[in-house]
Amino acid sequence: MAFSSFIDRLRGQGEIDPAAMPLDQPEDMVFGSEPLRIIISPLSGDLDNRAARHIHDRLTGRIGITVRVTERPLTAPGADNTQPVFLSMAVDLGRRWLMRENADLLIWGDAVTAAALNKDATPGRSWRLRFLSASTPVQPLGATLSALERIEVPAFFDAAVGDLIFGAALAAVNVESNEGLRARASLFGPTLKKVKHVAEGDSLGTVAECATVQACYAALLLLDGALSGDVLTLEKAVSVYRGALILGDDAFTPHEKAMLGAHMADAMSLIADATDHAKLADKTVEYYRTALSMVRKDIFADDYAALKTRLGLALHIMAEINKDTRYLDEAAEAFGQATSIWTITESPARWADIQNSLGGLLITMGKLTNQSGLFDKAVNVFIKIAEVMSRKRAPLVWATTLANIGAALKEKGEAVQSPDYLKQAVAAFDQAGQVFSELNLEGNARIVENQRAAVMQLLRART
């Protein structure tokens, strides 16, 4: 058949990366991976650099990461990083630092006095920390703490808060290599258990400290739910985000509120996709639209593009639930606006992820309109993606593409009554499932296995 040689090539590409190691302990997984590289910038306003050294000491020594303090602060002492323009400039400069240092994450921020927080409490300081990854992810399972958010903690915090900050780092880092994804996945579970005791205990500190801690905890729950596919965990993430927004109504800036609302939509989108919940899908679209109205495209272009992409994904879910192609037209428009920012030359991984979503629209359009030729067009889109983004270069994108190829071939096989297409779908699902399992993406692996089982049932029915 037309795609047999391509599937054969994919089998060969599977040998590029070693198979997942048969590891029983999280530490073993980390030892088989490159460590996550974290750099810490001296906090603005901390003249003797004691804050950065303290953060370094609380994070260093953990298995699976390396930590280093930079020589100078990311921003000038007088910069008000709650203002969009200053924050945008800091993000742009920080990403250049990450590229230069070949690092995965930058922790930076401000040392804030009680007076600056308009508090009448006893004199003291808190630290406003931000986490900057090398790139903005498209999917919520990429990272769940954006560059526009912060967490405020007491100065010279204890070990428990150190675990919380480490959890925030894991939720913020957007890694795309096999080693990075495995390392983060192996570190994440034990960290979440430690953070739970801090986040669900008695709340002490300023309103900003309590609200940002809750928002950080919600981000960890969202990441856990995205990785595992557990609906109850995702529902808990939504609940904690709501509580954080209520608590921090006066503490969060407009773009911070927008991103917290977008994360709620991320969780609800995953729930709607898993449960076919039409009302929840509609609410998800509403939340993304609200967030887009609050995040300025001219200042935060990456985050605007990510929101447009996620809006398109939510509209796609709406189309599948309601069997209405009009949602697909709006989704395609949203994806197009995102790719005008994330082009194939400047952001190939982001572009490939969005192309995967556009190919998915073609599959759904083919199913809703009974036009089997659209499945061929979808496969052609996916083939181009797989050739640009190899398994070694971007394993998550590659595996997602293989899963989508399997979905398109399954629909094509059913439409034209061809077992050959169905067999090729099984091969594609096998490849995708192997990579998802290697990356500890249990929810993705489960979905692919269910799809594969459905195809095998169709094949058995034809014999």
mmCIF file of N, CA and C in Angstrom, residues 158-219:
data_model
loop_
_atom_site.group_PDB
_atom_site.id
_atom_site.type_symbol
_atom_site.label_atom_id
_atom_site.label_comp_id
_atom_site.label_asym_id
_atom_site.label_seq_id
_atom_site.Cartn_x
_atom_site.Cartn_y
_atom_site.Cartn_z
ATOM 1 N N ASP A 158 12.453 27.303 54.582
ATOM 2 C CA ASP A 158 12.905 26.024 55.103
ATOM 3 C C ASP A 158 12.912 24.957 54.009
ATOM 4 N N ALA A 159 13.258 23.739 54.391
ATOM 5 C CA ALA A 159 13.411 22.650 53.417
ATOM 6 C C ALA A 159 12.087 22.304 52.748
ATOM 7 N N ALA A 160 10.973 22.411 53.479
ATOM 8 C CA ALA A 160 9.670 22.081 52.896
ATOM 9 C C ALA A 160 9.332 23.028 51.749
ATOM 10 N N VAL A 161 9.593 24.311 51.942
ATOM 11 C CA VAL A 161 9.363 25.274 50.868
ATOM 12 C C VAL A 161 10.353 25.031 49.730
ATOM 13 N N GLY A 162 11.537 24.548 50.062
ATOM 14 C CA GLY A 162 12.500 24.181 49.024
ATOM 15 C C GLY A 162 11.945 23.099 48.116
ATOM 16 N N ASP A 163 11.228 22.135 48.693
ATOM 17 C CA ASP A 163 10.578 21.107 47.875
ATOM 18 C C ASP A 163 9.524 21.724 46.964
ATOM 19 N N LEU A 164 8.794 22.705 47.492
ATOM 20 C CA LEU A 164 7.776 23.380 46.688
ATOM 21 C C LEU A 164 8.405 24.097 45.501
ATOM 22 N N ILE A 165 9.508 24.779 45.733
ATOM 23 C CA ILE A 165 10.189 25.491 44.647
ATOM 24 C C ILE A 165 10.735 24.497 43.631
ATOM 25 N N PHE A 166 11.258 23.370 44.100
ATOM 26 C CA PHE A 166 11.729 22.351 43.165
ATOM 27 C C PHE A 166 10.562 21.811 42.339
ATOM 28 N N GLY A 167 9.408 21.614 42.968
ATOM 29 C CA GLY A 167 8.218 21.189 42.222
ATOM 30 C C GLY A 167 7.811 22.207 41.179
ATOM 31 N N ALA A 168 7.887 23.495 41.534
ATOM 32 C CA ALA A 168 7.568 24.535 40.571
ATOM 33 C C ALA A 168 8.529 24.499 39.389
ATOM 34 N N ALA A 169 9.790 24.219 39.670
ATOM 35 C CA ALA A 169 10.773 24.114 38.590
ATOM 36 C C ALA A 169 10.420 22.972 37.644
ATOM 37 N N LEU A 170 10.006 21.830 38.202
ATOM 38 C CA LEU A 170 9.630 20.686 37.364
ATOM 39 C C LEU A 170 8.380 20.996 36.547
ATOM 40 N N ALA A 171 7.458 21.776 37.129
ATOM 41 C CA ALA A 171 6.232 22.122 36.409
ATOM 42 C C ALA A 171 6.472 23.174 35.342
ATOM 43 N N ALA A 172 7.560 23.918 35.464
ATOM 44 C CA ALA A 172 7.831 25.008 34.528
ATOM 45 C C ALA A 172 8.756 24.616 33.388
ATOM 46 N N VAL A 173 9.622 23.618 33.621
ATOM 47 C CA VAL A 173 10.620 23.290 32.601
ATOM 48 C C VAL A 173 9.946 22.578 31.426
ATOM 49 N N ASN A 174 10.225 23.040 30.243
ATOM 50 C CA ASN A 174 9.674 22.440 29.025
ATOM 51 C C ASN A 174 10.808 21.726 28.301
ATOM 52 N N VAL A 175 10.906 20.419 28.513
ATOM 53 C CA VAL A 175 11.977 19.627 27.909
ATOM 54 C C VAL A 175 11.394 18.757 26.804
ATOM 55 N N GLU A 176 12.183 18.526 25.767
ATOM 56 C CA GLU A 176 11.687 17.780 24.618
ATOM 57 C C GLU A 176 12.547 16.568 24.283
ATOM 58 N N SER A 177 13.690 16.412 24.944
ATOM 59 C CA SER A 177 14.535 15.248 24.683
ATOM 60 C C SER A 177 14.039 14.057 25.492
ATOM 61 N N ASN A 178 14.375 12.849 25.029
ATOM 62 C CA ASN A 178 14.032 11.645 25.788
ATOM 63 C C ASN A 178 14.568 11.727 27.218
ATOM 64 N N GLU A 179 15.847 12.104 27.340
ATOM 65 C CA GLU A 179 16.485 12.111 28.649
ATOM 66 C C GLU A 179 15.820 13.119 29.579
ATOM 67 N N GLY A 180 15.531 14.306 29.054
ATOM 68 C CA GLY A 180 14.911 15.330 29.884
ATOM 69 C C GLY A 180 13.524 14.943 30.349
ATOM 70 N N LEU A 181 12.735 14.376 29.450
ATOM 71 C CA LEU A 181 11.382 13.957 29.815
ATOM 72 C C LEU A 181 11.411 12.832 30.837
ATOM 73 N N ARG A 182 12.316 11.885 30.659
ATOM 74 C CA ARG A 182 12.419 10.785 31.615
ATOM 75 C C ARG A 182 12.874 11.296 32.979
ATOM 76 N N ALA A 183 13.859 12.190 32.971
ATOM 77 C CA ALA A 183 14.368 12.713 34.231
ATOM 78 C C ALA A 183 13.273 13.435 34.992
ATOM 79 N N ARG A 184 12.534 14.309 34.301
ATOM 80 C CA ARG A 184 11.476 15.046 34.989
ATOM 81 C C ARG A 184 10.389 14.108 35.493
ATOM 82 N N ALA A 185 10.004 13.131 34.683
ATOM 83 C CA ALA A 185 8.950 12.199 35.079
ATOM 84 C C ALA A 185 9.356 11.414 36.324
ATOM 85 N N SER A 186 10.614 11.006 36.405
ATOM 86 C CA SER A 186 11.058 10.212 37.546
ATOM 87 C C SER A 186 11.169 11.055 38.816
ATOM 88 N N LEU A 187 11.486 12.340 38.663
ATOM 89 C CA LEU A 187 11.597 13.225 39.817
ATOM 90 C C LEU A 187 10.244 13.723 40.306
ATOM 91 N N PHE A 188 9.259 13.713 39.417
ATOM 92 C CA PHE A 188 8.011 14.416 39.691
ATOM 93 C C PHE A 188 7.184 13.754 40.789
ATOM 94 N N GLY A 189 7.002 12.442 40.726
ATOM 95 C CA GLY A 189 6.148 11.748 41.681
ATOM 96 C C GLY A 189 6.541 11.972 43.133
ATOM 97 N N PRO A 190 7.797 11.685 43.501
ATOM 98 C CA PRO A 190 8.216 11.912 44.897
ATOM 99 C C PRO A 190 8.090 13.374 45.329
ATOM 100 N N THR A 191 8.351 14.305 44.394
ATOM 101 C CA THR A 191 8.265 15.724 44.727
ATOM 102 C C THR A 191 6.826 16.130 45.013
ATOM 103 N N LEU A 192 5.887 15.646 44.206
ATOM 104 C CA LEU A 192 4.476 15.969 44.411
ATOM 105 C C LEU A 192 3.999 15.512 45.788
ATOM 106 N N LYS A 193 4.449 14.344 46.233
ATOM 107 C CA LYS A 193 4.052 13.845 47.546
ATOM 108 C C LYS A 193 4.544 14.785 48.651
ATOM 109 N N LYS A 194 5.755 15.283 48.508
ATOM 110 C CA LYS A 194 6.281 16.206 49.516
ATOM 111 C C LYS A 194 5.545 17.536 49.490
ATOM 112 N N VAL A 195 5.264 18.049 48.292
ATOM 113 C CA VAL A 195 4.610 19.345 48.149
ATOM 114 C C VAL A 195 3.188 19.300 48.709
ATOM 115 N N LYS A 196 2.535 18.168 48.587
ATOM 116 C CA LYS A 196 1.146 18.035 49.056
ATOM 117 C C LYS A 196 1.028 18.413 50.528
ATOM 118 N N HIS A 197 1.995 18.008 51.339
ATOM 119 C CA HIS A 197 1.947 18.309 52.771
ATOM 120 C C HIS A 197 2.062 19.814 53.017
ATOM 121 N N VAL A 198 2.856 20.498 52.202
ATOM 122 C CA VAL A 198 3.021 21.941 52.359
ATOM 123 C C VAL A 198 1.767 22.672 51.892
ATOM 124 N N ALA A 199 1.276 22.311 50.708
ATOM 125 C CA ALA A 199 0.174 23.044 50.088
ATOM 126 C C ALA A 199 -1.167 22.803 50.769
ATOM 127 N N GLU A 200 -1.349 21.614 51.335
ATOM 128 C CA GLU A 200 -2.625 21.294 51.948
ATOM 129 C C GLU A 200 -2.616 21.499 53.461
ATOM 130 N N GLY A 201 -1.523 22.014 53.993
ATOM 131 C CA GLY A 201 -1.453 22.313 55.419
ATOM 132 C C GLY A 201 -2.001 23.694 55.717
ATOM 133 N N ASP A 202 -1.770 24.170 56.923
ATOM 134 C CA ASP A 202 -2.228 25.500 57.311
ATOM 135 C C ASP A 202 -1.499 26.568 56.485
ATOM 136 N N SER A 203 -2.248 27.561 56.014
ATOM 137 C CA SER A 203 -1.679 28.631 55.191
ATOM 138 C C SER A 203 -1.163 29.746 56.083
ATOM 139 N N LEU A 204 0.114 30.043 55.953
ATOM 140 C CA LEU A 204 0.738 31.120 56.705
ATOM 141 C C LEU A 204 1.453 32.053 55.745
ATOM 142 N N GLY A 205 1.497 33.359 56.081
ATOM 143 C CA GLY A 205 2.206 34.308 55.239
ATOM 144 C C GLY A 205 1.272 35.340 54.645
ATOM 145 N N THR A 206 1.795 36.108 53.707
ATOM 146 C CA THR A 206 1.003 37.141 53.052
ATOM 147 C C THR A 206 -0.011 36.509 52.102
ATOM 148 N N VAL A 207 -0.960 37.326 51.658
ATOM 149 C CA VAL A 207 -1.956 36.840 50.699
ATOM 150 C C VAL A 207 -1.275 36.364 49.427
ATOM 151 N N ALA A 208 -0.282 37.126 48.946
ATOM 152 C CA ALA A 208 0.417 36.744 47.715
ATOM 153 C C ALA A 208 1.152 35.424 47.893
ATOM 154 N N GLU A 209 1.765 35.226 49.055
ATOM 155 C CA GLU A 209 2.468 33.967 49.305
ATOM 156 C C GLU A 209 1.502 32.790 49.289
ATOM 157 N N CYS A 210 0.384 32.933 50.003
ATOM 158 C CA CYS A 210 -0.575 31.826 50.081
ATOM 159 C C CYS A 210 -1.216 31.538 48.728
ATOM 160 N N ALA A 211 -1.591 32.595 47.998
ATOM 161 C CA ALA A 211 -2.261 32.401 46.714
ATOM 162 C C ALA A 211 -1.329 31.796 45.675
ATOM 163 N N THR A 212 -0.080 32.272 45.628
ATOM 164 C CA THR A 212 0.847 31.734 44.625
ATOM 165 C C THR A 212 1.269 30.307 44.947
ATOM 166 N N VAL A 213 1.334 29.959 46.227
ATOM 167 C CA VAL A 213 1.620 28.574 46.596
ATOM 168 C C VAL A 213 0.503 27.660 46.105
ATOM 169 N N GLN A 214 -0.751 28.087 46.283
ATOM 170 C CA GLN A 214 -1.871 27.283 45.811
ATOM 171 C C GLN A 214 -1.860 27.153 44.285
ATOM 172 N N ALA A 215 -1.527 28.234 43.596
ATOM 173 C CA ALA A 215 -1.452 28.176 42.136
ATOM 174 C C ALA A 215 -0.351 27.223 41.680
ATOM 175 N N CYS A 216 0.769 27.234 42.403
ATOM 176 C CA CYS A 216 1.867 26.313 42.082
ATOM 177 C C CYS A 216 1.440 24.869 42.313
ATOM 178 N N TYR A 217 0.752 24.620 43.415
ATOM 179 C CA TYR A 217 0.272 23.264 43.706
ATOM 180 C C TYR A 217 -0.706 22.801 42.634
ATOM 181 N N ALA A 218 -1.578 23.694 42.200
ATOM 182 C CA ALA A 218 -2.514 23.347 41.125
ATOM 183 C C ALA A 218 -1.772 22.979 39.855
ATOM 184 N N ALA A 219 -0.665 23.692 39.562
ATOM 185 C CA ALA A 219 0.130 23.383 38.378
ATOM 186 C C ALA A 219 0.707 21.978 38.455
#
